[in-house]
Amino acid sequence: MATRALRTSGLALLHGAALAGLGLAGAVLLLVHLVFFVPGFGLGLVFLVPLPILAGRYLTNLVRRLAGAGGAPIGSPYRPRPEPPRPEESGRYPHDNRLYRRPWVPAFLRWLDWVLGDPASYRDLGWMITTPVVGTLLGGLPVALLAAGAWYALGNAGRHWWALPAGLAVAAAGLAVAPCLLATHRRWTHWWLGPEQRQPGRLRIWYGRQLLLLLRLAALLGLSLLALPLAAASVIGLVLAYGLGAVVVLPPMLENQRCLPELRRKLAGRWSGVEVATPYRPRPGVPQPRPDGRYQVGNNLYRTARWAAYHERLRSLVRDPANWRDLGFLLLDPVVGGLALAAPLAAIGYGIFGLALPRFWMTVGLVPDEGGDWYASVAGYDAAAIPVGLALVALGLLAGPVVLRSNGRWVALLLAPTAGARLASRVQRLTETRADATESQAAELRRIERDLHDGAQARLVAMGINLGNIEYLMDRDPQAARALLAEARQASAKALDELRDLVRGIHPPVLAERGLADAVRALALDIPVRTEVTVALPGRLEQPIESAAYFAVSELLTNAVKHARADRITVQLGYVDGRLRIVVADDGRGGADEARGSGLRGIARRLGTFDGVVDLSSPPGGPTTVTLEVPCALSSPRTSIS
């Protein structure tokens, strides 16, 4: 019995030592992940991100096999590898909402989604972060106790009589706790790396948020460092353009330097919650020729449209203040933004790897103390490394969200459009929407004219001819006259119905009498799909906005029935922060694309007249959600909720 227990403890000791070694290998692999993640997320080299993730699966699979030996096996949690893309009848390969000529592009995108979209990949990453402490401690503590007991017994046996029994007791304790700690390690490994899907608890949610925060800070730091070579290239371009007269390098230099600032504007809105609009002036069009056949740009005349367009483009780029603010941002961001982003990352890294972990091993006596660090001179003993390291980590985690928001404000300070740029963009927007409104109005008038000409007008003309025939046949053939009267009565009824439909298409009476909420409910009752309408409007809208919103909802409901083949549709109408918000969702097959459908473009043009926006989410397979937002004011305070 004792031999069996000793054998079990010995095997547990060996397994624990192996798992402790794999825990240290996990720390090394975590550093490899960071090396690949910074250029992957920071420089846009996304193809680098899956490489360490796939390489790390060999280590985690080995940990699963070793931790599951002698107990319940730990299965693999990874999703199956995606199938290769198959061509359509046209010979192209679909992926999401696009078609590709070659199969390797959708195959790569599927592979990328397979790796980055698998929750097990991020659980592996969480295991790599925690295993250097938890996994190594659970697996290596029995070995450490056995080694410490043997070292103490052999080193002090000649000086103290109690050294031998004390050392043997510590070694025996290491053997005794080895099976228990191995079982705990197995449960901990199964919790992190097992195949079951767990609901995230509060601790995991907090941990995920902190990990996402650190990744965002690292990515922004990489982008800040990328600004250095881009700023150097811009300075060289300015020297060549203004110093040596090589003006030809100026337009591509000014346009190419926009990529990084534009990316920072998008990330400021997504990550920091600070929306930064694009400040650039619109690209100028082709100059029109003068009566003498020349092209005028400013005070200069050109014989060809090509040179005129080039100088118009150069003139627009040089006079756009956003380009020069971009250059100033590229020069200042590595210093101001880079140092601010590096501060919390450096605090966390120094706290974990520079103080807490090395000094922890020194405290327990596994690593010889070298001394001489600043904290030792202040606190007087090496154990101060643990609270100092934890304090630095806590300080870095607390400062991370503040630094992220401050970075968004820093980006807005230098890269947001000025008042003049906003005014120019507003004028351009109004010009475009006015042109769209004029075109829509002309198309609507043509439709009304066509419907009147082909419908009610033709029936009224036919009815007039029938009345003339009736007058002629009244005395000669009363029976034929009565038949023509019946036909004229039917024609008048049909003409009246067509006129009512035409009026309803221009402005429905229910919309004018009862407002948008009841008009949308009436639409929902007329379609053959179960539709739920939820309305929370504290008043009536202006008549033009009500009409535009009504016809937009009508078009979306028609699309859901006709194209999406939906079984259930929901419509939500609300008023939030001075904006009418309409959400139309269906459970259809999805795949809607604004670029391929004139209906969605028509809705965008109709709402664009009122500065409205359309947001479409329609992945293949569904569901489809369309969000409409229009700034407006309300009147007649009344709440309607259904």
PDB file of C-alpha atoms in Angstrom, residues 19 21-23 25-27 29-30 33 51-69 73-78 118-132 185-186 188-190 192-195:
ATOM      1  CA  LEU A  19       3.462  20.871 -16.467  1.00  0.00           C
ATOM      2  CA  GLY A  21       7.972  23.494 -17.506  1.00  0.00           C
ATOM      3  CA  LEU A  22       5.120  23.862 -20.006  1.00  0.00           C
ATOM      4  CA  GLY A  23       3.821  26.775 -17.930  1.00  0.00           C
ATOM      5  CA  ALA A  25       7.017  27.716 -22.058  1.00  0.00           C
ATOM      6  CA  GLY A  26       3.592  29.393 -22.108  1.00  0.00           C
ATOM      7  CA  ALA A  27       5.181  32.604 -20.832  1.00  0.00           C
ATOM      8  CA  LEU A  29       4.950  31.825 -26.175  1.00  0.00           C
ATOM      9  CA  LEU A  30       3.017  34.791 -24.776  1.00  0.00           C
ATOM     10  CA  HIS A  33       2.309  36.488 -29.389  1.00  0.00           C
ATOM     11  CA  LEU A  51       0.595  32.482 -36.928  1.00  0.00           C
ATOM     12  CA  PRO A  52       1.487  32.447 -33.187  1.00  0.00           C
ATOM     13  CA  ILE A  53      -2.077  31.380 -32.353  1.00  0.00           C
ATOM     14  CA  LEU A  54      -1.776  28.265 -34.505  1.00  0.00           C
ATOM     15  CA  ALA A  55       1.752  27.608 -33.221  1.00  0.00           C
ATOM     16  CA  GLY A  56       0.494  27.885 -29.646  1.00  0.00           C
ATOM     17  CA  ARG A  57      -2.056  25.137 -30.227  1.00  0.00           C
ATOM     18  CA  TYR A  58       0.725  22.557 -30.310  1.00  0.00           C
ATOM     19  CA  LEU A  59       1.698  23.576 -26.770  1.00  0.00           C
ATOM     20  CA  THR A  60      -1.870  23.686 -25.437  1.00  0.00           C
ATOM     21  CA  ASN A  61      -2.657  20.297 -27.013  1.00  0.00           C
ATOM     22  CA  LEU A  62       0.419  18.867 -25.270  1.00  0.00           C
ATOM     23  CA  VAL A  63      -0.777  20.371 -21.976  1.00  0.00           C
ATOM     24  CA  ARG A  64      -4.224  18.798 -22.494  1.00  0.00           C
ATOM     25  CA  ARG A  65      -2.727  15.361 -23.084  1.00  0.00           C
ATOM     26  CA  LEU A  66      -0.334  15.594 -20.135  1.00  0.00           C
ATOM     27  CA  ALA A  67      -2.886  17.077 -17.711  1.00  0.00           C
ATOM     28  CA  GLY A  68      -5.496  14.521 -18.748  1.00  0.00           C
ATOM     29  CA  ALA A  69      -3.171  11.540 -18.272  1.00  0.00           C
ATOM     30  CA  PRO A  73      -9.111  13.230 -20.826  1.00  0.00           C
ATOM     31  CA  ILE A  74      -9.373  16.843 -21.935  1.00  0.00           C
ATOM     32  CA  GLY A  75     -10.798  17.130 -25.447  1.00  0.00           C
ATOM     33  CA  SER A  76      -9.901  19.678 -28.091  1.00  0.00           C
ATOM     34  CA  PRO A  77     -12.148  22.781 -28.165  1.00  0.00           C
ATOM     35  CA  TYR A  78     -11.171  24.119 -31.597  1.00  0.00           C
ATOM     36  CA  ASP A 118     -12.745  30.803 -32.510  1.00  0.00           C
ATOM     37  CA  PRO A 119     -13.319  31.538 -28.784  1.00  0.00           C
ATOM     38  CA  ALA A 120     -10.847  28.753 -27.952  1.00  0.00           C
ATOM     39  CA  SER A 121      -8.039  30.889 -29.433  1.00  0.00           C
ATOM     40  CA  TYR A 122      -8.644  33.583 -26.845  1.00  0.00           C
ATOM     41  CA  ARG A 123      -8.990  31.013 -24.070  1.00  0.00           C
ATOM     42  CA  ASP A 124      -5.554  29.727 -25.063  1.00  0.00           C
ATOM     43  CA  LEU A 125      -4.251  33.276 -24.810  1.00  0.00           C
ATOM     44  CA  GLY A 126      -5.770  33.636 -21.352  1.00  0.00           C
ATOM     45  CA  TRP A 127      -4.112  30.386 -20.304  1.00  0.00           C
ATOM     46  CA  MET A 128      -0.723  31.673 -21.495  1.00  0.00           C
ATOM     47  CA  ILE A 129      -1.132  34.792 -19.371  1.00  0.00           C
ATOM     48  CA  THR A 130      -2.095  32.950 -16.174  1.00  0.00           C
ATOM     49  CA  THR A 131      -0.061  29.744 -16.451  1.00  0.00           C
ATOM     50  CA  PRO A 132       3.352  31.323 -15.617  1.00  0.00           C
ATOM     51  CA  HIS A 185      -3.929  21.579 -12.025  1.00  0.00           C
ATOM     52  CA  ARG A 186      -6.024  19.168 -14.097  1.00  0.00           C
ATOM     53  CA  TRP A 188      -7.713  24.319 -13.744  1.00  0.00           C
ATOM     54  CA  THR A 189      -6.454  23.220 -17.175  1.00  0.00           C
ATOM     55  CA  HIS A 190      -9.856  21.747 -18.004  1.00  0.00           C
ATOM     56  CA  TRP A 192      -9.234  27.018 -19.338  1.00  0.00           C
ATOM     57  CA  LEU A 193      -8.591  24.594 -22.186  1.00  0.00           C
ATOM     58  CA  GLY A 194     -11.527  22.204 -22.076  1.00  0.00           C
ATOM     59  CA  PRO A 195     -14.048  21.859 -24.905  1.00  0.00           C
TER      60      PRO A 195
END
